[in-house]
Amino acid sequence: MEIALNNVRKDYTLGKTQVEALRGVNLIVKDGDFITIAGPSGSGKTTLLNMLGCLDTCQSGEVLFDGVNANTLSATERAYLRNEKIGYVFQSFNLMPVLNVYENVELPARIGRRREASGPLRDWIMHLIEEVGLSDRVDHRPDELSGGQRQRVAIARALVNKPKLVLADEPTANLDSETAARILDLMRAINRDEQTALVFSTHDQDIIKHCDYVLRMRDGLLAS
């Protein structure tokens, strides 16, 4: 897998103000990379993750996913790509309130039409839930969980389809240090064993210490 951003620009309109979120960004992400994007709030980090994850389109430039320009894909093709190849950990968690922990983690697999009755799938989901420390919360819904617990559900959900790329916006922001270290070990193991690429936006120095590359972002531009 290779994702390439070539001179990507993205603007937003806020009222009467035009915001240049990305101003000609170039970046290549390959199998097994572990990249941290660091920078102040408003520097463009989240917009960059949205571009890598095919959640948004750019004004100019290219986002190439294995050589295919994501901007040329239909909405259905982009949705399939996201479900099959990309895992997301959002700051706002984006959990389904009517589903319990197991069902929220399982959801991307259900959307991808994997068999619900599959024993290996159930085992994998339970393994992820155990790894993020929520075995005793399997039947709980999001409104019965703390912010840190919801964050852990979101991390397990991001990994359930064994994606080639995981994008995470401040993945340890709501976690205590012990849980954050456990999550980081899990992510690093998947990065190493499955060659899953990780791109995190974070201020967490423990993540920064363990990643392969740190890229600094300011005013919509990247620097190593």
XYZ file of C-alpha atoms in Angstrom:
224
model
C 0.000 0.000 0.000
C 1.087 3.536 -0.748
C -0.834 6.760 -0.253
C 0.604 9.888 -1.813
C -0.523 13.478 -1.327
C 0.810 15.594 -4.169
C 0.597 19.366 -3.691
C -2.754 19.069 -1.916
C -4.648 22.255 -1.132
C -7.852 22.530 0.899
C -9.788 25.695 1.775
C -12.794 26.182 4.028
C -15.228 29.071 4.210
C -16.147 30.210 7.714
C -18.668 33.000 7.413
C -16.891 35.668 5.384
C -13.459 34.229 6.079
C -11.559 31.890 3.771
C -9.353 29.454 5.723
C -6.419 27.819 3.943
C -6.320 24.526 5.858
C -3.741 22.859 3.576
C -1.444 24.910 1.372
C 0.311 22.511 -0.979
C 1.047 19.445 1.168
C 3.212 16.579 -0.090
C 3.343 13.314 1.847
C 3.863 9.602 1.134
C 2.641 6.876 3.531
C 3.735 3.271 2.955
C 3.149 -0.123 4.580
C 4.585 -0.259 8.076
C 5.094 3.490 8.523
C 4.404 5.007 11.933
C 4.068 8.760 11.491
C 3.121 11.432 13.999
C 1.776 14.789 12.859
C 2.497 17.432 15.506
C 1.483 21.068 15.538
C -0.717 23.675 17.202
C -4.511 23.687 17.004
C -5.713 25.027 13.677
C -2.509 24.082 11.852
C -4.301 21.632 9.513
C -3.612 18.297 11.213
C -7.210 17.025 11.201
C -7.740 18.172 7.619
C -4.629 16.247 6.615
C -5.969 13.082 8.267
C -9.293 13.565 6.466
C -7.441 13.727 3.149
C -5.429 10.582 3.858
C -8.636 8.815 4.886
C -10.625 9.852 1.801
C -13.163 11.589 4.036
C -12.769 14.858 2.154
C -11.702 16.059 -1.288
C -9.114 18.686 -2.142
C -9.401 21.877 -4.172
C -6.257 21.027 -6.108
C -3.530 18.421 -6.121
C -3.913 14.648 -5.912
C -4.571 12.011 -3.268
C -3.356 8.736 -4.757
C -4.294 5.458 -3.049
C -2.158 2.718 -4.623
C -1.899 4.908 -7.708
C -5.643 5.620 -7.973
C -6.728 9.257 -7.647
C -9.272 9.255 -4.813
C -10.955 12.370 -6.227
C -12.020 10.372 -9.298
C -13.777 7.635 -7.293
C -17.531 7.553 -6.867
C -19.056 7.941 -3.414
C -19.670 4.168 -3.307
C -16.086 3.377 -4.312
C -14.720 5.763 -1.695
C -16.953 4.219 0.977
C -15.738 0.727 0.042
C -12.117 1.877 0.182
C -12.598 3.415 3.612
C -14.330 0.328 5.001
C -11.825 -2.188 3.629
C -8.518 -0.375 3.948
C -8.731 2.390 6.565
C -9.431 2.533 10.292
C -10.299 5.789 12.067
C -10.089 7.011 15.643
C -11.968 10.316 15.882
C -11.634 12.817 18.736
C -15.419 12.760 19.120
C -15.451 8.896 19.101
C -18.510 8.707 16.738
C -19.924 5.627 18.462
C -23.477 4.473 17.769
C -25.486 5.270 20.936
C -27.971 2.401 20.479
C -25.249 -0.247 20.156
C -23.261 -1.836 22.966
C -19.458 -2.140 23.058
C -19.346 -5.408 21.112
C -21.767 -4.148 18.464
C -19.901 -0.866 18.009
C -16.611 -2.699 17.484
C -18.303 -5.163 15.124
C -20.036 -2.463 13.052
C -17.382 -1.938 10.305
C -17.310 -5.701 9.733
C -21.109 -5.798 9.469
C -21.063 -2.915 6.986
C -18.442 -4.829 5.009
C -20.860 -7.769 4.836
C -18.632 -10.154 6.764
C -20.582 -13.059 8.196
C -22.046 -12.220 11.591
C -21.903 -15.871 12.697
C -18.196 -16.272 11.909
C -16.398 -17.766 14.904
C -12.994 -16.250 13.976
C -14.595 -12.802 13.660
C -16.223 -13.078 17.092
C -12.921 -14.234 18.558
C -11.080 -11.310 16.957
C -13.632 -8.785 18.237
C -13.407 -10.200 21.765
C -9.603 -10.183 21.548
C -9.626 -6.480 20.648
C -12.099 -5.663 23.419
C -9.887 -7.527 25.891
C -6.755 -5.773 24.625
C -8.288 -2.340 25.217
C -9.393 -3.418 28.696
C -13.163 -3.520 28.247
C -14.022 -7.196 28.697
C -16.278 -6.289 31.604
C -18.128 -3.655 29.552
C -19.082 -5.713 26.477
C -22.825 -5.196 26.957
C -22.643 -1.523 27.924
C -23.781 1.283 25.631
C -21.741 4.481 25.110
C -23.812 6.519 27.590
C -22.790 4.009 30.277
C -19.074 4.501 29.587
C -16.553 7.148 30.564
C -14.792 9.265 27.946
C -11.687 7.104 28.193
C -13.709 3.919 27.779
C -15.428 5.330 24.697
C -12.024 6.181 23.295
C -10.940 2.559 23.769
C -14.062 1.293 21.976
C -13.227 3.608 19.065
C -9.684 2.225 18.918
C -10.896 -1.391 18.877
C -13.441 -0.526 16.173
C -10.712 1.064 14.041
C -8.776 -2.211 14.087
C -11.589 -4.714 13.533
C -11.259 -4.953 9.730
C -7.460 -5.269 9.953
C -6.972 -2.118 7.858
C -3.817 -1.241 5.965
C -3.915 2.292 7.392
C -5.043 3.579 10.796
C -5.631 7.303 11.251
C -6.005 8.621 14.775
C -6.703 12.159 15.983
C -5.240 12.381 19.520
C -5.830 8.647 20.226
C -4.616 8.766 23.847
C -6.071 12.153 24.815
C -8.718 10.718 27.179
C -6.675 7.838 28.605
C -4.670 7.446 31.794
C -0.965 6.734 31.346
C -1.219 2.975 32.011
C -4.072 2.463 29.542
C -2.380 4.710 26.978
C 0.792 2.594 27.203
C -1.256 -0.587 26.701
C -3.023 0.889 23.667
C 0.286 2.059 22.220
C 1.759 -1.449 22.642
C -1.263 -2.916 20.809
C -0.965 -0.406 17.962
C 2.782 -0.938 17.686
C 2.342 -4.734 17.554
C -0.185 -4.451 14.718
C 2.124 -1.979 12.968
C 5.008 -4.448 13.269
C 3.216 -7.753 12.664
C 0.664 -6.721 10.030
C 2.666 -3.853 8.482
C -0.312 -1.598 9.154
C 0.604 2.055 8.589
C -0.207 4.394 11.490
C -0.646 8.155 11.139
C -1.446 9.934 14.393
C -2.131 13.550 15.209
C -0.957 13.978 18.782
C 0.788 15.989 21.473
C 1.553 12.823 23.482
C 5.320 12.598 23.926
C 5.148 8.822 24.492
C 3.655 8.355 21.031
C 6.157 10.766 19.526
C 9.029 8.810 21.130
C 7.842 5.509 19.649
C 6.967 6.591 16.123
C 9.307 6.378 13.130
C 8.755 9.872 11.759
C 7.622 13.142 13.302
C 6.257 15.762 10.917
C 5.573 19.271 12.162
C 2.598 21.165 10.817
C 2.016 24.906 10.913
C -0.295 27.107 8.880
C -1.287 24.294 6.527
C 2.281 23.231 5.683
C 4.387 20.211 6.677
C 8.008 20.126 7.763
C 10.084 17.212 9.078
